[in-house]
Each structure stands twice: as structure tokens, then as C-alpha cells.
PDB file of C-alpha atoms in Angstrom:
ATOM      1  CA  MET A   1      37.159  90.822  30.623  1.00 78.00           C
ATOM      2  CA  PRO A   2      38.637  90.327  34.567  1.00 91.00           C
ATOM      3  CA  THR A   3      38.528  93.649  35.793  1.00 96.00           C
ATOM      4  CA  ILE A   4      42.552  93.580  38.206  1.00 98.00           C
ATOM      5  CA  ARG A   5      42.216  96.640  39.934  1.00 98.00           C
ATOM      6  CA  PRO A   6      44.282  97.395  44.485  1.00 98.00           C
ATOM      7  CA  ALA A   7      42.178  96.046  47.250  1.00 98.00           C
ATOM      8  CA  THR A   8      40.463  98.912  49.151  1.00 98.00           C
ATOM      9  CA  PRO A   9      39.128  98.825  52.567  1.00 98.00           C
ATOM     10  CA  ASN A  10      35.712  97.907  52.042  1.00 98.00           C
ATOM     11  CA  ASP A  11      37.449  94.721  49.592  1.00 98.00           C
ATOM     12  CA  VAL A  12      38.859  93.123  53.427  1.00 98.00           C
ATOM     13  CA  ALA A  13      35.644  90.879  54.198  1.00 98.00           C
ATOM     14  CA  SER A  14      36.055  89.306  50.463  1.00 98.00           C
ATOM     15  CA  ILE A  15      39.435  88.697  50.422  1.00 98.00           C
ATOM     16  CA  HIS A  16      39.327  87.278  54.168  1.00 98.00           C
ATOM     17  CA  ARG A  17      36.249  85.570  52.635  1.00 98.00           C
ATOM     18  CA  PHE A  18      38.987  84.217  49.846  1.00 98.00           C
ATOM     19  CA  ILE A  19      41.564  83.774  52.078  1.00 98.00           C
ATOM     20  CA  GLY A  20      39.507  80.821  54.685  1.00 98.00           C
ATOM     21  CA  LYS A  21      38.578  79.143  50.905  1.00 98.00           C
ATOM     22  CA  LEU A  22      41.994  79.444  49.393  1.00 98.00           C
ATOM     23  CA  ALA A  23      42.883  76.987  53.692  1.00 97.00           C
ATOM     24  CA  GLU A  24      40.475  74.940  52.563  1.00 97.00           C
ATOM     25  CA  PHE A  25      41.252  73.973  49.814  1.00 96.00           C
ATOM     26  CA  GLU A  26      44.270  73.193  51.088  1.00 95.00           C
ATOM     27  CA  ASN A  27      43.802  71.577  54.155  1.00 95.00           C
ATOM     28  CA  LEU A  28      44.667  73.966  56.328  1.00 95.00           C
ATOM     29  CA  ALA A  29      42.020  75.752  56.917  1.00 97.00           C
ATOM     30  CA  HIS A  30      42.686  75.110  60.748  1.00 96.00           C
ATOM     31  CA  ASP A  31      46.239  77.285  60.481  1.00 94.00           C
ATOM     32  CA  VAL A  32      43.533  80.417  59.295  1.00 96.00           C
ATOM     33  CA  HIS A  33      44.151  82.722  62.491  1.00 96.00           C
ATOM     34  CA  ALA A  34      44.037  86.054  60.788  1.00 97.00           C
ATOM     35  CA  THR A  35      40.622  88.258  61.226  1.00 98.00           C
ATOM     36  CA  GLU A  36      39.428  91.061  58.964  1.00 98.00           C
ATOM     37  CA  ALA A  37      41.145  93.277  61.768  1.00 98.00           C
ATOM     38  CA  ASP A  38      44.472  91.757  60.782  1.00 98.00           C
ATOM     39  CA  LEU A  39      44.234  91.352  56.878  1.00 98.00           C
ATOM     40  CA  HIS A  40      43.111  95.619  57.367  1.00 98.00           C
ATOM     41  CA  ASP A  41      46.016  96.996  59.646  1.00 98.00           C
ATOM     42  CA  ALA A  42      48.594  94.869  57.304  1.00 98.00           C
ATOM     43  CA  LEU A  43      47.010  95.791  53.574  1.00 98.00           C
ATOM     44  CA  PHE A  44      46.527  99.755  54.783  1.00 98.00           C
ATOM     45  CA  ALA A  45      48.217 100.926  57.181  1.00 97.00           C
ATOM     46  CA  ASP A  46      51.851 103.548  56.616  1.00 97.00           C
ATOM     47  CA  PRO A  47      53.118 102.044  55.944  1.00 96.00           C
ATOM     48  CA  PRO A  48      50.951  98.741  54.251  1.00 98.00           C
ATOM     49  CA  ALA A  49      53.033  95.121  55.383  1.00 98.00           C
ATOM     50  CA  ALA A  50      51.711  93.966  52.112  1.00 98.00           C
ATOM     51  CA  GLU A  51      49.628  94.556  49.633  1.00 98.00           C
ATOM     52  CA  ALA A  52      46.132  92.741  47.082  1.00 98.00           C
ATOM     53  CA  LEU A  53      44.828  93.275  43.731  1.00 98.00           C
ATOM     54  CA  LEU A  54      40.573  92.332  43.876  1.00 98.00           C
ATOM     55  CA  ALA A  55      39.762  90.960  40.249  1.00 98.00           C
ATOM     56  CA  LEU A  56      36.660  91.395  39.512  1.00 98.00           C
ATOM     57  CA  THR A  57      33.572  90.089  36.975  1.00 96.00           C
ATOM     58  CA  ASP A  58      32.034  92.095  34.369  1.00 94.00           C
ATOM     59  CA  LYS A  59      29.139  93.018  37.167  1.00 94.00           C
ATOM     60  CA  ASP A  60      30.941  93.587  39.860  1.00 95.00           C
ATOM     61  CA  THR A  61      31.670  90.535  41.865  1.00 96.00           C
ATOM     62  CA  PRO A  62      34.889  89.625  43.462  1.00 98.00           C
ATOM     63  CA  ALA A  63      35.945  86.359  40.926  1.00 98.00           C
ATOM     64  CA  GLY A  64      39.437  86.910  42.991  1.00 98.00           C
ATOM     65  CA  PHE A  65      42.546  87.892  44.520  1.00 98.00           C
ATOM     66  CA  ALA A  66      46.686  88.508  44.397  1.00 98.00           C
ATOM     67  CA  LEU A  67      48.359  89.703  48.029  1.00 98.00           C
ATOM     68  CA  PHE A  68      52.019  90.197  48.070  1.00 98.00           C
ATOM     69  CA  PHE A  69      54.720  92.005  49.689  1.00 98.00           C
ATOM     70  CA  HIS A  70      57.996  93.201  48.669  1.00 98.00           C
ATOM     71  CA  ASN A  71      61.322  91.292  48.809  1.00 97.00           C
ATOM     72  CA  TYR A  72      65.062  90.819  48.925  1.00 97.00           C
ATOM     73  CA  SER A  73      67.801  89.858  46.780  1.00 96.00           C
ATOM     74  CA  THR A  74      71.161  89.671  47.887  1.00 97.00           C
ATOM     75  CA  PHE A  75      72.105  88.320  44.585  1.00 96.00           C
ATOM     76  CA  ALA A  76      70.612  90.859  42.188  1.00 96.00           C
ATOM     77  CA  GLY A  77      70.991  93.822  44.079  1.00 97.00           C
ATOM     78  CA  LYS A  78      67.354  94.484  43.891  1.00 97.00           C
ATOM     79  CA  ARG A  79      63.521  93.605  45.551  1.00 97.00           C
ATOM     80  CA  GLY A  80      61.507  90.577  44.288  1.00 97.00           C
ATOM     81  CA  LEU A  81      58.202  90.847  44.081  1.00 97.00           C
ATOM     82  CA  TYR A  82      56.672  88.052  46.238  1.00 97.00           C
ATOM     83  CA  LEU A  83      53.027  86.703  46.156  1.00 98.00           C
ATOM     84  CA  GLU A  84      51.385  84.965  49.079  1.00 98.00           C
ATOM     85  CA  ASP A  85      48.391  83.747  48.420  1.00 98.00           C
ATOM     86  CA  LEU A  86      45.724  83.528  44.742  1.00 98.00           C
ATOM     87  CA  TYR A  87      43.165  82.363  44.494  1.00 98.00           C
ATOM     88  CA  VAL A  88      40.286  82.338  42.446  1.00 98.00           C
ATOM     89  CA  ALA A  89      37.112  81.173  43.027  1.00 97.00           C
ATOM     90  CA  PRO A  90      36.755  77.869  41.508  1.00 97.00           C
ATOM     91  CA  GLN A  91      33.030  78.845  39.375  1.00 97.00           C
ATOM     92  CA  PHE A  92      35.658  81.606  37.890  1.00 97.00           C
ATOM     93  CA  ARG A  93      38.142  78.936  37.250  1.00 96.00           C
ATOM     94  CA  ASN A  94      39.123  79.301  33.817  1.00 94.00           C
ATOM     95  CA  GLN A  95      37.581  83.043  32.849  1.00 96.00           C
ATOM     96  CA  GLY A  96      41.292  84.367  32.468  1.00 96.00           C
ATOM     97  CA  PHE A  97      40.546  85.973  36.624  1.00 97.00           C
ATOM     98  CA  GLY A  98      44.371  83.221  37.575  1.00 97.00           C
ATOM     99  CA  LEU A  99      45.541  84.928  34.333  1.00 96.00           C
ATOM    100  CA  ALA A 100      43.831  88.108  34.404  1.00 97.00           C
ATOM    101  CA  LEU A 101      46.208  88.335  38.513  1.00 98.00           C
ATOM    102  CA  LEU A 102      49.107  87.120  37.412  1.00 97.00           C
ATOM    103  CA  THR A 103      49.625  89.299  34.543  1.00 97.00           C
ATOM    104  CA  ARG A 104      49.080  92.311  36.419  1.00 97.00           C
ATOM    105  CA  LEU A 105      51.930  91.133  38.505  1.00 97.00           C
ATOM    106  CA  ALA A 106      54.634  91.105  36.690  1.00 97.00           C
ATOM    107  CA  ARG A 107      53.535  94.754  35.492  1.00 97.00           C
ATOM    108  CA  ILE A 108      53.721  95.644  38.748  1.00 98.00           C
ATOM    109  CA  ALA A 109      56.625  93.831  39.667  1.00 97.00           C
ATOM    110  CA  GLN A 110      58.234  95.740  35.940  1.00 97.00           C
ATOM    111  CA  GLU A 111      57.121  98.986  36.604  1.00 98.00           C
ATOM    112  CA  ARG A 112      58.753  98.587  40.626  1.00 98.00           C
ATOM    113  CA  GLY A 113      62.264  97.413  38.902  1.00 97.00           C
ATOM    114  CA  CYS A 114      62.185  93.961  40.633  1.00 97.00           C
ATOM    115  CA  ALA A 115      64.744  91.405  40.135  1.00 97.00           C
ATOM    116  CA  ARG A 116      61.938  88.750  40.912  1.00 97.00           C
ATOM    117  CA  PHE A 117      58.599  87.767  40.184  1.00 97.00           C
ATOM    118  CA  GLU A 118      57.989  84.764  42.709  1.00 97.00           C
ATOM    119  CA  TRP A 119      55.521  82.616  44.828  1.00 97.00           C
ATOM    120  CA  THR A 120      55.135  78.756  45.861  1.00 95.00           C
ATOM    121  CA  VAL A 121      53.016  76.776  44.876  1.00 95.00           C
ATOM    122  CA  LEU A 122      52.350  73.250  46.663  1.00 94.00           C
ATOM    123  CA  ASP A 123      53.244  69.935  45.201  1.00 93.00           C
ATOM    124  CA  TRP A 124      50.599  68.190  44.920  1.00 95.00           C
ATOM    125  CA  ASN A 125      48.060  71.065  42.864  1.00 95.00           C
ATOM    126  CA  GLU A 126      49.138  69.592  39.097  1.00 95.00           C
ATOM    127  CA  ASN A 127      46.134  72.532  37.726  1.00 94.00           C
ATOM    128  CA  ALA A 128      48.308  75.198  39.085  1.00 95.00           C
ATOM    129  CA  ILE A 129      51.749  73.492  38.673  1.00 95.00           C
ATOM    130  CA  HIS A 130      51.282  73.348  34.585  1.00 95.00           C
ATOM    131  CA  PHE A 131      49.168  75.918  34.949  1.00 95.00           C
ATOM    132  CA  TYR A 132      52.420  78.088  36.448  1.00 96.00           C
ATOM    133  CA  LYS A 133      54.705  76.259  33.223  1.00 96.00           C
ATOM    134  CA  LYS A 134      52.658  77.401  31.154  1.00 95.00           C
ATOM    135  CA  ILE A 135      53.243  80.720  31.350  1.00 95.00           C
ATOM    136  CA  GLY A 136      57.087  80.463  31.588  1.00 96.00           C
ATOM    137  CA  ALA A 137      57.189  80.363  35.512  1.00 96.00           C
ATOM    138  CA  GLN A 138      59.649  77.904  36.475  1.00 95.00           C
ATOM    139  CA  ILE A 139      59.570  76.033  39.003  1.00 94.00           C
ATOM    140  CA  LEU A 140      62.516  75.303  42.127  1.00 94.00           C
ATOM    141  CA  PRO A 141      62.565  71.802  42.436  1.00 90.00           C
ATOM    142  CA  ASP A 142      66.488  72.290  44.558  1.00 91.00           C
ATOM    143  CA  TRP A 143      64.257  75.102  47.245  1.00 90.00           C
ATOM    144  CA  ARG A 144      62.357  73.982  50.157  1.00 87.00           C
ATOM    145  CA  ILE A 145      60.919  76.422  52.402  1.00 88.00           C
ATOM    146  CA  CYS A 146      61.885  76.791  55.746  1.00 92.00           C
ATOM    147  CA  ARG A 147      59.444  77.594  58.594  1.00 88.00           C
ATOM    148  CA  MET A 148      58.729  78.570  62.465  1.00 92.00           C
ATOM    149  CA  THR A 149      55.841  79.345  63.825  1.00 88.00           C
ATOM    150  CA  LYS A 150      55.824  81.081  67.012  1.00 89.00           C
ATOM    151  CA  THR A 151      56.041  78.506  69.185  1.00 91.00           C
ATOM    152  CA  GLN A 152      58.927  77.914  67.037  1.00 92.00           C
ATOM    153  CA  ILE A 153      60.006  81.522  66.841  1.00 90.00           C
ATOM    154  CA  HIS A 154      60.131  82.327  70.682  1.00 90.00           C
ATOM    155  CA  SER A 155      61.822  78.275  71.359  1.00 91.00           C
ATOM    156  CA  LEU A 156      65.286  79.886  69.438  1.00 89.00           C
ATOM    157  CA  ALA A 157      64.076  83.645  70.246  1.00 89.00           C
ATOM    158  CA  SER A 158      64.130  82.250  74.265  1.00 90.00           C
ATOM    159  CA  SER A 159      67.090  79.794  73.600  1.00 87.00           C
ATOM    160  CA  PRO A 160      71.446  81.651  75.468  1.00 85.00           C
ATOM    161  CA  ILE A 161      73.241  83.607  72.768  1.00 77.00           C
ATOM    162  CA  LEU A 162      76.078  82.198  72.433  1.00 68.00           C
ATOM    163  CA  ASN A 163      78.163  85.623  71.680  1.00 59.00           C
ATOM    164  CA  PRO A 164      76.325  88.361  72.707  1.00 53.00           C
TER     165      PRO A 164
END
């Protein structure tokens, strides 16, 4: 039976390693620039930018993690829970760790009065899509993520303001 608990500062190295493995799986390792110090600051600042849960085996071996934070829905008039990353190491998949992490997150969302619990999934990750549908998640086909990284943010922020 998986144990799910909030991450502690001692878990930062494991979570950072899992983030690297997730990035490799998604073919995005070149985009990972976060250091363990960055992660520690995000999770344990006052207030924290994000929170994390760790999944442990019965021998207290880290098996996976979930990193999440709150967003806000103007339509619902309430905050939501946004799952940024969910990762279970390959040797621990199909053993209930992913379901245990998602169940704990759903309980956190419920306890905190969240109107929504949301995350993204890559369109080619058929195993994840099947799993998410199986637990009752809706895959929203009409929505696309819009993203700006540092270069685009700088460019837009540096553009002339039309209405000062």
C-alpha cells in the first residue's frame, strides 16, 4: 500500500531527480533549468509557491511525487488545485502510486473548497490519457496551452505601452 505524505526539505533531492526523469520521458530534458535550491525555495518559502506530495513504498523508498499549486476560476468564483507534475518511477507503475497521489490531491482540493482540480497531459501519452479517463477526468479537446518563456516575456514586457 503506497504511503503519501507532504514533502519535506529532505525530499528535495528526490523530487528534483524525479523532475529530471519526467523531463526525459517527455523529451524535454533540455528545458529543465531548476536547481535543488530553486525547488527548495519554491516549496518551503513563506508563503510557498507550490506544494508537493511524495509517494513512498512500504520500505520508505520514494516511488513518485506530485507538485501542485492553487489557481483561481473567475467563472466559479473559487480557487482550484492545479497539478503541475505527476511522476511515478517506471518500476513502481501499475501498483497504485499514481492513483494514491491523485486521490490525495482530490481530497486536498475538497478540503480546501476548490471548485476545480486540473492538470495537462501530452496528447501522445495514451497510457496516461486512458488512466485519467478511467478515474473520471475529462480531457478538454478545445483548450490549448498558451506559453511564453523568458525571451517572449521580455519581448512583450519591453514593447511600447499603448495606453499608459
